[in-house]
Coordinates of C-alpha atoms (C1' of nucleotides) in Angstrom, one line a residue:
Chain I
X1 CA 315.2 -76.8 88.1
X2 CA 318.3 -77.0 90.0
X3 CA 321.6 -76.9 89.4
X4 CA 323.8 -79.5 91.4
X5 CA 320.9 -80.9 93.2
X6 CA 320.1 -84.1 91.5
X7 CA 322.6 -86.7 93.1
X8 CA 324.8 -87.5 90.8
X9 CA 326.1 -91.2 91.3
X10 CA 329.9 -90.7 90.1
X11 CA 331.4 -87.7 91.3
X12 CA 333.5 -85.9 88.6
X13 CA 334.4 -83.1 86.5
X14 CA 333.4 -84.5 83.6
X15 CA 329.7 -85.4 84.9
X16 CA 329.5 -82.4 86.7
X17 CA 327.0 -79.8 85.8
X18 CA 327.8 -76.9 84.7
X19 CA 326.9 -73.4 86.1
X20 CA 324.6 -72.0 84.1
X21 CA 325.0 -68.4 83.1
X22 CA 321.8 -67.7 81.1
X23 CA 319.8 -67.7 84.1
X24 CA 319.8 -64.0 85.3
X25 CA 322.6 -64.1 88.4
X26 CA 321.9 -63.9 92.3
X27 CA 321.9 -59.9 93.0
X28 CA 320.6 -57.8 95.9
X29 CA 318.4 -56.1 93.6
X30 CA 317.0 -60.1 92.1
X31 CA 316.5 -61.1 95.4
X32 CA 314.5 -58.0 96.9
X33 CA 312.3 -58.4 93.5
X34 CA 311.9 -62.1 94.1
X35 CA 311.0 -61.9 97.7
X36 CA 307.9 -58.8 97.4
X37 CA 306.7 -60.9 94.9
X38 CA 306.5 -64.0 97.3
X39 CA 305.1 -61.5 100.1
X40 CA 302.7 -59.8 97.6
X41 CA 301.6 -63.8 96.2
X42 CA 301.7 -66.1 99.5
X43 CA 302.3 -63.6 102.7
X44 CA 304.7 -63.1 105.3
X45 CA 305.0 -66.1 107.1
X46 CA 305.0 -68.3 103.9
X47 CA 308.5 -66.2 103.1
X48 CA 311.6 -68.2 104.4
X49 CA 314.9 -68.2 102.8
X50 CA 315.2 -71.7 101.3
X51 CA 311.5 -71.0 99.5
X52 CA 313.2 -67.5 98.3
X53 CA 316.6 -69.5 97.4
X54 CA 314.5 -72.3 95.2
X55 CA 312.4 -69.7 93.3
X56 CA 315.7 -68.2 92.2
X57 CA 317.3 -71.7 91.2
X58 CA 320.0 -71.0 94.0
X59 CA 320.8 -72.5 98.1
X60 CA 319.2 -71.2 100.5
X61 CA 322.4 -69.7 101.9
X62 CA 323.9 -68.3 98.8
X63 CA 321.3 -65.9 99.5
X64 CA 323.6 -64.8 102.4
X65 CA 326.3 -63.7 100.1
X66 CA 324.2 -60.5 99.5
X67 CA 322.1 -59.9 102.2
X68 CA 323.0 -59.8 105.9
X69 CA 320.0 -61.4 107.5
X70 CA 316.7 -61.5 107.0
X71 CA 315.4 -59.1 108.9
X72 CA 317.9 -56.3 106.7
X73 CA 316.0 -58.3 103.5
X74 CA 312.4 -57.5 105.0
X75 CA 314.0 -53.6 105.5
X76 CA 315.4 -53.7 101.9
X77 CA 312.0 -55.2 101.0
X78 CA 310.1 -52.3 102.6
X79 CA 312.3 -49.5 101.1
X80 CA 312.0 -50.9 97.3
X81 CA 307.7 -50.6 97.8
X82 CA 308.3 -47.2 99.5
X83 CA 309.1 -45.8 96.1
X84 CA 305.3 -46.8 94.8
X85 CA 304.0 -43.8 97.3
X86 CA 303.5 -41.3 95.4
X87 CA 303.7 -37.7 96.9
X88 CA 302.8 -34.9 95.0
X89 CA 305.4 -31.9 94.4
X90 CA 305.2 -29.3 96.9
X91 CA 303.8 -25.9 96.4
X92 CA 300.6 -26.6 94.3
X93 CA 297.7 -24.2 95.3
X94 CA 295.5 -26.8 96.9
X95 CA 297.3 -28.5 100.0
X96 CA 294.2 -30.7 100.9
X97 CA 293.9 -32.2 97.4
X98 CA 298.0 -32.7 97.8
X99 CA 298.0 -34.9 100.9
X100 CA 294.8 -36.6 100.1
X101 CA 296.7 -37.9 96.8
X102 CA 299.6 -38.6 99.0
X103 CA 297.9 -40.6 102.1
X104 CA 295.5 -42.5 99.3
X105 CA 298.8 -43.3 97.7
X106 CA 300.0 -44.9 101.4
X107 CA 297.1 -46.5 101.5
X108 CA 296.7 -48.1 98.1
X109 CA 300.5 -49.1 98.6
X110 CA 299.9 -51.0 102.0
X111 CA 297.1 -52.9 100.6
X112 CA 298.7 -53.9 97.7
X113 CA 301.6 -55.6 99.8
X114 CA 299.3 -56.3 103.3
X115 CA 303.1 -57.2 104.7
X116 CA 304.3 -53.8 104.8
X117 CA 302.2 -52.3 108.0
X118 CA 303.0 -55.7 109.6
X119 CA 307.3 -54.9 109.3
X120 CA 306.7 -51.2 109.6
X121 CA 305.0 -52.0 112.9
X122 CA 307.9 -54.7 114.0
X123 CA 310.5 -52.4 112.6
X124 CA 309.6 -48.9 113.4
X125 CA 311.2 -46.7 110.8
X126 CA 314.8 -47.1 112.6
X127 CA 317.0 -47.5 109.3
X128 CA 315.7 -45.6 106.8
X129 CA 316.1 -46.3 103.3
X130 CA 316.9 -43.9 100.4
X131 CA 313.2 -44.2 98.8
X132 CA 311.5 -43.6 102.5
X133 CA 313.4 -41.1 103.3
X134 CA 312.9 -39.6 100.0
X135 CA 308.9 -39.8 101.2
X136 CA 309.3 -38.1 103.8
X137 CA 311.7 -35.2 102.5
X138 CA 308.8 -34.6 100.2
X139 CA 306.0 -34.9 103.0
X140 CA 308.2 -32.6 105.0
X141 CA 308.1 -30.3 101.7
X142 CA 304.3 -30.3 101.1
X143 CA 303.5 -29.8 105.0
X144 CA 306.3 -26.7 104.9
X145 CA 304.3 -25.2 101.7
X146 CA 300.9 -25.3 103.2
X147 CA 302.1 -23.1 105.8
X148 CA 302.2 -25.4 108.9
X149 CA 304.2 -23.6 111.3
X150 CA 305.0 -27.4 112.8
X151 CA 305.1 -29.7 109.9
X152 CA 306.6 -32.4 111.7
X153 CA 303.5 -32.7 114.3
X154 CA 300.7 -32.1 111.0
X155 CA 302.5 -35.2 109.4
X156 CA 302.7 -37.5 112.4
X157 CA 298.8 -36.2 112.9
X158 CA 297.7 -37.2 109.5
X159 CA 299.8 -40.3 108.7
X160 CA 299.3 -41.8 112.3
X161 CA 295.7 -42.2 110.7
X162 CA 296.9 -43.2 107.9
X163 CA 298.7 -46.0 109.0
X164 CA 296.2 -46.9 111.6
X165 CA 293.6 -47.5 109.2
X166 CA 295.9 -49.4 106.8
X167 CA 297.5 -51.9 109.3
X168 CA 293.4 -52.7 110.2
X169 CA 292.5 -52.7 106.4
X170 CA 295.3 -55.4 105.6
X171 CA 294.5 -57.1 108.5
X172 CA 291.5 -57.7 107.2
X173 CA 292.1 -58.1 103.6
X174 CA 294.6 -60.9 104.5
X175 CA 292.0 -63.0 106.5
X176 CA 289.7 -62.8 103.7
X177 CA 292.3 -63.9 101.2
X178 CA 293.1 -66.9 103.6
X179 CA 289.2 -67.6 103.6
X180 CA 289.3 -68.1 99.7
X181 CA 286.4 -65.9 99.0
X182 CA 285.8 -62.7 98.1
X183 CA 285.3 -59.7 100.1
X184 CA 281.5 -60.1 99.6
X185 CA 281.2 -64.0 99.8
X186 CA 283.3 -63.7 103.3
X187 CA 281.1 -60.6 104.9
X188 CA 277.7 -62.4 103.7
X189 CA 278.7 -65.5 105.5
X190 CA 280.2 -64.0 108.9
X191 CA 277.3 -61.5 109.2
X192 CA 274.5 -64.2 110.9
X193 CA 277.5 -64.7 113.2
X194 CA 278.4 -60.9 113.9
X195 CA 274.6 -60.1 114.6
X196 CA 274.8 -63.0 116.9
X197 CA 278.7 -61.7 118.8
X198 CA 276.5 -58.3 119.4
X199 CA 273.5 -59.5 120.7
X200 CA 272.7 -58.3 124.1
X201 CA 275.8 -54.9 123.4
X202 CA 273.1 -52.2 122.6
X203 CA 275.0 -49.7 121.1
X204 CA 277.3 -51.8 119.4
X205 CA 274.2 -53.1 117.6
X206 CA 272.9 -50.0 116.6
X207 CA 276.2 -48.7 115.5
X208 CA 277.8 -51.3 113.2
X209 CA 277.2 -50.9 109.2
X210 CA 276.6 -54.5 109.2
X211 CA 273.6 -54.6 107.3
X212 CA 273.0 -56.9 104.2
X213 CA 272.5 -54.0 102.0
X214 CA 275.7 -52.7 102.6
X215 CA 277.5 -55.7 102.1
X216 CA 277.1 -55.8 98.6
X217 CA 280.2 -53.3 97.9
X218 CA 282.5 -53.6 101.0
X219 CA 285.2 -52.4 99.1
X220 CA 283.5 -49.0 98.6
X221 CA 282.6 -49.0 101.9
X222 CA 285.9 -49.2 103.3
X223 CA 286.7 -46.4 101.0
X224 CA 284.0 -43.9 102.4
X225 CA 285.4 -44.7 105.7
X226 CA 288.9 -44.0 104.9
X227 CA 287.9 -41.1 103.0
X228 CA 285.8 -39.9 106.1
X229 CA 288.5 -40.0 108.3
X230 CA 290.7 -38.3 106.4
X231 CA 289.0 -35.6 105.9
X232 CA 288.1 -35.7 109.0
X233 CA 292.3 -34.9 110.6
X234 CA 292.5 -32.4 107.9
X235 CA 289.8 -30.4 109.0
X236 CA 291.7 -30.2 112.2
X237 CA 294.9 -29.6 111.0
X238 CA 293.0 -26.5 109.0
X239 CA 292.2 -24.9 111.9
X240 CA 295.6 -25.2 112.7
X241 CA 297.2 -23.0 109.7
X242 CA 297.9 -19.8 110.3
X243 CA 295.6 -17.3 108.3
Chain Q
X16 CA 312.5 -77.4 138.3
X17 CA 311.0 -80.9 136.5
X18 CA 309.0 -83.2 137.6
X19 CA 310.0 -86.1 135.3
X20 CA 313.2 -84.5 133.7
X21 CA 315.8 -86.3 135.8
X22 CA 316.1 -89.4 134.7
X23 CA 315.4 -91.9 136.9
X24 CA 318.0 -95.2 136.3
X25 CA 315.4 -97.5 138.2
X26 CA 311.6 -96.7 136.9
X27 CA 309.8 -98.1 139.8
X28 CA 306.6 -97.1 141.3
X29 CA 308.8 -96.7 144.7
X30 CA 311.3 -94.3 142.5
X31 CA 309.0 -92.4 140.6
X32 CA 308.3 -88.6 141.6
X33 CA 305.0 -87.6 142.9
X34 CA 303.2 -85.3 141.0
X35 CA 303.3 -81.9 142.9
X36 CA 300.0 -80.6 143.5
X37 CA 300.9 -78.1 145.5
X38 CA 301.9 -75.9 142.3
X39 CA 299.2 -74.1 141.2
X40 CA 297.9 -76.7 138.3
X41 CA 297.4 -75.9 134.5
X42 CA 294.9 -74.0 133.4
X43 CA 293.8 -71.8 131.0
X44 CA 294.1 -68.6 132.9
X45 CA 297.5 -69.3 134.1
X46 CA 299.1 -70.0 130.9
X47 CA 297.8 -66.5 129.6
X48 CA 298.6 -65.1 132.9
X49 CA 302.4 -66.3 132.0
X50 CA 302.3 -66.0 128.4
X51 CA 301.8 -61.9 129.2
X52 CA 304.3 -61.6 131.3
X53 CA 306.5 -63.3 129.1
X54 CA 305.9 -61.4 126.5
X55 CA 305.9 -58.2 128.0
X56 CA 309.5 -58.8 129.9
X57 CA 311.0 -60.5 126.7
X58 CA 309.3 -59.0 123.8
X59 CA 307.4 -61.2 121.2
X60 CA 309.9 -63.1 119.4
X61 CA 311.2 -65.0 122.5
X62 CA 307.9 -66.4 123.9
X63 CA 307.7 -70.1 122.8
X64 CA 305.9 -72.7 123.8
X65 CA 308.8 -74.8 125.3
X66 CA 309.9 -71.8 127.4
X67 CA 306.3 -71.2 128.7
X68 CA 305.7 -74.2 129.6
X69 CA 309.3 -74.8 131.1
X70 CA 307.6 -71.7 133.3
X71 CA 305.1 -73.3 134.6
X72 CA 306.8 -76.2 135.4
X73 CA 305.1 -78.4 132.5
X74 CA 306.6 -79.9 129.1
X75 CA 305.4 -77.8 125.6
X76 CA 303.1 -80.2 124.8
X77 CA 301.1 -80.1 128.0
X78 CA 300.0 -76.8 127.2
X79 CA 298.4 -77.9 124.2
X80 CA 295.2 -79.5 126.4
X81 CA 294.1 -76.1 127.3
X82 CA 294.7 -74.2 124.2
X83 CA 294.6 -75.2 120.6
X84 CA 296.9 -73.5 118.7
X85 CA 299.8 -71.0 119.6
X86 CA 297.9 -68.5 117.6
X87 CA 294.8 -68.6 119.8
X88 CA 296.9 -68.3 123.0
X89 CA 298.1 -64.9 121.1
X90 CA 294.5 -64.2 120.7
X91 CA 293.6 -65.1 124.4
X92 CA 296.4 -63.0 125.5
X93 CA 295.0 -59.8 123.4
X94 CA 291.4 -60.4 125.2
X95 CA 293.2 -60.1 128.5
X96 CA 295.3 -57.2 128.4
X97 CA 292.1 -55.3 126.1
X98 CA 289.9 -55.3 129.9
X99 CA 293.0 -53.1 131.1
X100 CA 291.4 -50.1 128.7
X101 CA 289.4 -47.8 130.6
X102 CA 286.7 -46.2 128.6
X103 CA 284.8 -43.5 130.7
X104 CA 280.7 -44.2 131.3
X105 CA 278.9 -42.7 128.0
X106 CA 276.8 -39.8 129.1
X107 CA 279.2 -37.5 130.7
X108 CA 278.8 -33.9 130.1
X109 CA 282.4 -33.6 128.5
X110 CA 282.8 -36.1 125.7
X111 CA 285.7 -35.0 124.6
X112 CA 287.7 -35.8 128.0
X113 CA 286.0 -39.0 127.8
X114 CA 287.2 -40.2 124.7
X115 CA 290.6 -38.5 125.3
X116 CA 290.8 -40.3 128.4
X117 CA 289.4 -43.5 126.6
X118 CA 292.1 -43.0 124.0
X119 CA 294.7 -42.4 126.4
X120 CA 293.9 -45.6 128.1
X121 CA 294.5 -47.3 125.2
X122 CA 297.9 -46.2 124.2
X123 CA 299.5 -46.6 127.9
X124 CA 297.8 -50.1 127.8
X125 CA 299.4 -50.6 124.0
X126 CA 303.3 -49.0 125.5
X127 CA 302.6 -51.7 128.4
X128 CA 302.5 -54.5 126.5
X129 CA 304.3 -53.9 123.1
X130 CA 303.3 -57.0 121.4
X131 CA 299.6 -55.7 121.1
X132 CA 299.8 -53.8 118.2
X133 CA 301.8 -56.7 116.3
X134 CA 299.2 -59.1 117.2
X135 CA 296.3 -56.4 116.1
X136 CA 297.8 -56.1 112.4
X137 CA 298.6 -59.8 112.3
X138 CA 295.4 -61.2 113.6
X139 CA 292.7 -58.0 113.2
X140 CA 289.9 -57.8 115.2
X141 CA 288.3 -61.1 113.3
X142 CA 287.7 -63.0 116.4
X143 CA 286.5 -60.7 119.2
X144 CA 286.6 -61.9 122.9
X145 CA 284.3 -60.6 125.9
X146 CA 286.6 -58.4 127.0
X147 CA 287.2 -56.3 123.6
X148 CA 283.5 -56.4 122.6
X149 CA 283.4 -54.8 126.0
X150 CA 286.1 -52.4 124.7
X151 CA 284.0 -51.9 121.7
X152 CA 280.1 -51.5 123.2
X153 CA 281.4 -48.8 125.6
X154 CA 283.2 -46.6 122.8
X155 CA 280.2 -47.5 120.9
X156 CA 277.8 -46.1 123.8
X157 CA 280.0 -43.2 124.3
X158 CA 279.9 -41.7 121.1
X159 CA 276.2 -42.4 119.9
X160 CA 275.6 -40.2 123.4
X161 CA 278.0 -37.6 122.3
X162 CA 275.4 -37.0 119.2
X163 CA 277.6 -38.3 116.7
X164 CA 274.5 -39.5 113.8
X165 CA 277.8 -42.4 112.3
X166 CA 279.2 -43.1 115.8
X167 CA 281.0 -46.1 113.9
X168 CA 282.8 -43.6 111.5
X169 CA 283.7 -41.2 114.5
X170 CA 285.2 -44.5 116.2
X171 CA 287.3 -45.3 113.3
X172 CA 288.2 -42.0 112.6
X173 CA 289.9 -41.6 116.1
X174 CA 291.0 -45.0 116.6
X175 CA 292.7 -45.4 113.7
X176 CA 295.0 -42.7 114.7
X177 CA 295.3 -44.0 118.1
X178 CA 296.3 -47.4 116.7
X179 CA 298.7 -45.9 114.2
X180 CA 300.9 -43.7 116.5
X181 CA 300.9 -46.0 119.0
X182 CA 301.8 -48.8 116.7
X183 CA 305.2 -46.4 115.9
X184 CA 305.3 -45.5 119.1
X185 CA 305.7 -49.2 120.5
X186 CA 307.7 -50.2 117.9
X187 CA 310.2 -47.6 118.7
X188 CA 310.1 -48.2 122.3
X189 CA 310.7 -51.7 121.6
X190 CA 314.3 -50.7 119.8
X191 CA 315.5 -48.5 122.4
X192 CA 314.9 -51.4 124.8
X193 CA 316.7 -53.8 122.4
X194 CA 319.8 -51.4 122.8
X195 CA 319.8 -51.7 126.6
X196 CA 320.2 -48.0 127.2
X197 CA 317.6 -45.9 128.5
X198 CA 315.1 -43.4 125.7
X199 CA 317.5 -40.4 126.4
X200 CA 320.8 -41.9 126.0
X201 CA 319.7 -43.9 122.9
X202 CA 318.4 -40.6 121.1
X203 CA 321.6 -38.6 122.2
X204 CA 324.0 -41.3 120.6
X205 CA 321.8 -41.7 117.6
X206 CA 321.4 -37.7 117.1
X207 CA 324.6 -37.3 114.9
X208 CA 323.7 -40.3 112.8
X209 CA 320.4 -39.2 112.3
X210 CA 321.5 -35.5 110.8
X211 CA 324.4 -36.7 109.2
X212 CA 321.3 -38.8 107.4
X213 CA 319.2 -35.8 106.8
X214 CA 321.7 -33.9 105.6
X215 CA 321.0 -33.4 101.8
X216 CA 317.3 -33.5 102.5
X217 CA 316.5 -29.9 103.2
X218 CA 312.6 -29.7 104.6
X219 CA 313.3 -33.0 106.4
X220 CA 316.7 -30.9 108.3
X221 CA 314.2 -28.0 109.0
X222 CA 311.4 -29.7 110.2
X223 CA 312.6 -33.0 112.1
X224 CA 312.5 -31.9 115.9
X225 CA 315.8 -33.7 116.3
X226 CA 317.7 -30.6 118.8
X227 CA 319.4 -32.0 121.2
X228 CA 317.6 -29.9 123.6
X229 CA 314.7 -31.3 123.1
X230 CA 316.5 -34.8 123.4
X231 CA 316.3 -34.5 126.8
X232 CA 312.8 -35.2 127.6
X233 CA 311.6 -37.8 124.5
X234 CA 308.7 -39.4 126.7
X235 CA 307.1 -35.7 127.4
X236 CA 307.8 -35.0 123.5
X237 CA 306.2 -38.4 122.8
X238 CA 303.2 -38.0 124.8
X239 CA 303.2 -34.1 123.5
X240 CA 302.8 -35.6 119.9
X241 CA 300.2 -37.5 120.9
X242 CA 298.0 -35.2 122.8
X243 CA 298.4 -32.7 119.3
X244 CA 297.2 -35.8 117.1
X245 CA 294.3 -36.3 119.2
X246 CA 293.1 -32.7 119.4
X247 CA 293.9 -32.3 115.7
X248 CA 291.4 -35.8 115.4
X249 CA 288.7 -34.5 118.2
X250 CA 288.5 -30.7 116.7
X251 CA 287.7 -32.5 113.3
X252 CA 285.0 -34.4 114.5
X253 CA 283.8 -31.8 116.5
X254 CA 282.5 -30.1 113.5
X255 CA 280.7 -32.8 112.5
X256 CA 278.8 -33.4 115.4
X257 CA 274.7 -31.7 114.6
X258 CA 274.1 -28.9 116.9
Chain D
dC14 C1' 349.9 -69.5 83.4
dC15 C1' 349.2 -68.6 88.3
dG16 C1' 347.0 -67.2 92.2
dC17 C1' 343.4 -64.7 94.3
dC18 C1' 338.9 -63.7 95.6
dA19 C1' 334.0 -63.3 95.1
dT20 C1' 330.3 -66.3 94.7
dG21 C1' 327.5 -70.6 95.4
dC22 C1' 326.3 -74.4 98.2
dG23 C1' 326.2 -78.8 101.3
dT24 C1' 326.1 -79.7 105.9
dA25 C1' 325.1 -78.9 110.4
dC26 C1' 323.1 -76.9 114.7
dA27 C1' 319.9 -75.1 117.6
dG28 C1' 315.5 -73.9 117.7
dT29 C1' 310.3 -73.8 116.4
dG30 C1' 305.0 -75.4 116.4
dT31 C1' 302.5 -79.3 117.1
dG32 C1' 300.5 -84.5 116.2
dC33 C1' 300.6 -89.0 118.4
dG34 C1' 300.3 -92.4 121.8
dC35 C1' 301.5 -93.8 126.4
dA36 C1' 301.5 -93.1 131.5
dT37 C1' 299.2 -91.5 135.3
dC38 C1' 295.9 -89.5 138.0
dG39 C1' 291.2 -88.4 140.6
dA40 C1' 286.6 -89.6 140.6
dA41 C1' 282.5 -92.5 139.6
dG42 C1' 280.1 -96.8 139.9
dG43 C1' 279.6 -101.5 141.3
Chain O
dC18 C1' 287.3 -101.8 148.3
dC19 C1' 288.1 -102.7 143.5
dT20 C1' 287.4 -101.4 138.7
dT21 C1' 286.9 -98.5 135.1
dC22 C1' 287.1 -94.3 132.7
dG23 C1' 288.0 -89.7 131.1
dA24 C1' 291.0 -85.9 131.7
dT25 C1' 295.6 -84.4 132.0
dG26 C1' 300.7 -84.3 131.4
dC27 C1' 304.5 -85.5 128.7
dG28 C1' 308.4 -87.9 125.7
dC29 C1' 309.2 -88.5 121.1
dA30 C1' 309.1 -87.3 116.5
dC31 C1' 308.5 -84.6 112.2
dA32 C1' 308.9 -81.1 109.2
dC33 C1' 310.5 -76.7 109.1
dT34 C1' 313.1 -72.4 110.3
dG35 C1' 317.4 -68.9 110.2
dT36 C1' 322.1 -69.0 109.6
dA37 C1' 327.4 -70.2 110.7
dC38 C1' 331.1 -72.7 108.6
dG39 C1' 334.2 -74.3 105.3
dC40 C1' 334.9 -76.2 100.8
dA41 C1' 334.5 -76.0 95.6
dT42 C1' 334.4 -73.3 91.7
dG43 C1' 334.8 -69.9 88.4
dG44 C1' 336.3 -65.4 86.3
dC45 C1' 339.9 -62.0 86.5
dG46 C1' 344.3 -59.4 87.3
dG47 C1' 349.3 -60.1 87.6

DNA sequence: CCGCCATGCGTACAGTGTGCGCATCGAAGG
DNA sequence: CCTTCGATGCGCACACTGTACGCATGGCGG
């Protein structure tokens, strides 16, 4: 498991272990792998640098040898799962299907690694990486096609939502991983307890979805809602292109 | 400063300090009262529960009687600052200056205290307290008067963007306080770095709104951005209410 | 063959959240 | 008035964090 980490009772060269080569060697690239795949498996505050280091039979500061700090390794982290958004080329004939595929691509990304709304919101977007900024070149491209006379204000519009829902949809898909049930298992045993939390707020009442019917498939149903919003900026921005 | 700290060479009962109970004692209230203000003069990362309690003239440990966990402190501490959102009565003739006004509330309250939105994605909305169910019944109210049939879905729709730009919005406000210069000198010195990174990515050159002239005034543009988002947002529910 | 330099790592330091048990208080009951 | 008790504060300790420092090692260019 480890290289020089048994004690060894008679110091020497000739009882010394030797470094082994075969396993694959420390790299930026290894370690950015290693580390979304400990984010993606245990979550963010589960990640520390001597976990990282042991999983990749090294110290927990020879990790320092190729990263700064751990905050540029969370950075590094989030550009490497900005390349998994996919954005459609600009110039196709329907706009609307184009950034549908593009936010649903966000979205899909941010619940796959529930981490990444947490830096982006920590972070901001200060230092951009090559693969975000790459995003956004072809955002900027798409928005610029469809005719937006501001494409900078119809992308803020649309992926503000986009990222709004997502940080609340990983929120939530984080606490129900911690619960150890499924989605359904974890809304069928909190609803007697939600009914009970609204009790005596009228309108909240009558508003929620919480009903035991549509707690069979919450996964759809978070879907619908993400879908209804959506289409719900784009209509706006619509009215917004000039004919 | 302590009440025990100095050590006292000869414990006697003579020797020993009085407890002071002239300071305002430890509760509940007060510790979230000083945790906020903590973490709204320091930023989130420097409240711990030795300084806080060094604060209120008590040892880290005594805070632990009133609170449980350092997490639910965080959760007490979103409660509190969620009663500084000001959502309008639900009836009004204008809904749409109600829920701007509602969703204006909530950004200046999320800009006020930056650590809001970090919380929000970390913890979600799983445990609610009075004050956000408050939060919650009035949008709820406002809407289902507005004659939206899915007030919930409307809700989402708008609050998701809300929560997304200013979730970038904080975080970026929370850099340029990091750098200790004020929002107009930290975009004039970053200007040339952030071309220089643009440069090779054509639509992103043409359509980032990064002009020095506009440079000038980044809170206006800010609050310009959001005003678009929302009307873009309200217009797009607006055809979905019946008529 | 020598010397250099990038790489790995052991140690250490200052800091974190929090469990545990003791000291101390104000109030209640005899 | 004296005793007892429960609530409150706190010192200590533990396991853990990010990371600075300096030494050992190996491969590589001269």
């Amino acid at each position: 498991m480890s290289r020089t980490k048994d004690k060894n009772p008679i110091p020497s060269v000739w009882t010394r272990e030797q470094r082994r080569t075969d396993q694959p060697a420390l790299s930026r690239d290894a370690i950015v792998r290693e580390a979304i795949a400990m984010l993606d498996a245990e979550g963010i505050e589960a990640l520390s640098m001597r976990k990282l280091g042991a999983r990749l039979n090294a110290g927990a500061t020879s990790l320092y040898r190729h990263v700064a700090t751990k905050d540029e390794l969370m950075e590094l982290a989030v550009d490497e799962v900005a390349a998994e958004i996919h954005v459609p080329r600009a110039g196709g004939p329907d706009w609307r299907a184009a950034v549908t595929e593009a936010a649903g691509s966000f979205r899909t990304t941010a619940l796959r690694h529930p981490w990444l709304t947490l830096v982006l919101g920590q972070a901001g977007l200060a230092y951009l990486g090559p693969n975000y900024m790459n995003f956004s070149e072809r955002l900027a491209a798409l928005f610029t096609a469809a005719g937006f006379p501001e494409p900078s204000r119809a992308i803020d519009a649309v992926f503000s939502y986009v990222i709004g829902m997502s940080t609340t949809e990983a929120a939530w898909l984080t606490t129900v991983a911690r619960s150890g049930e499924s989605e359904s298992e974890f809304v069928a045993r909190l609803l007697p307890a939600a009914q009970r939390a609204s009790a005596g707020y009228d309108h909240l009442a009558a508003a929620g979805p919480e009903t035991s019917a549509q707690a069979s498939d919450p996964a759809k149903l978070r879907d619908d809602k993400f879908a209804y919003g959506l289409e719900v900026v784009l209509d706006g921005l619509a009215l917004r292109l000039p004919k």
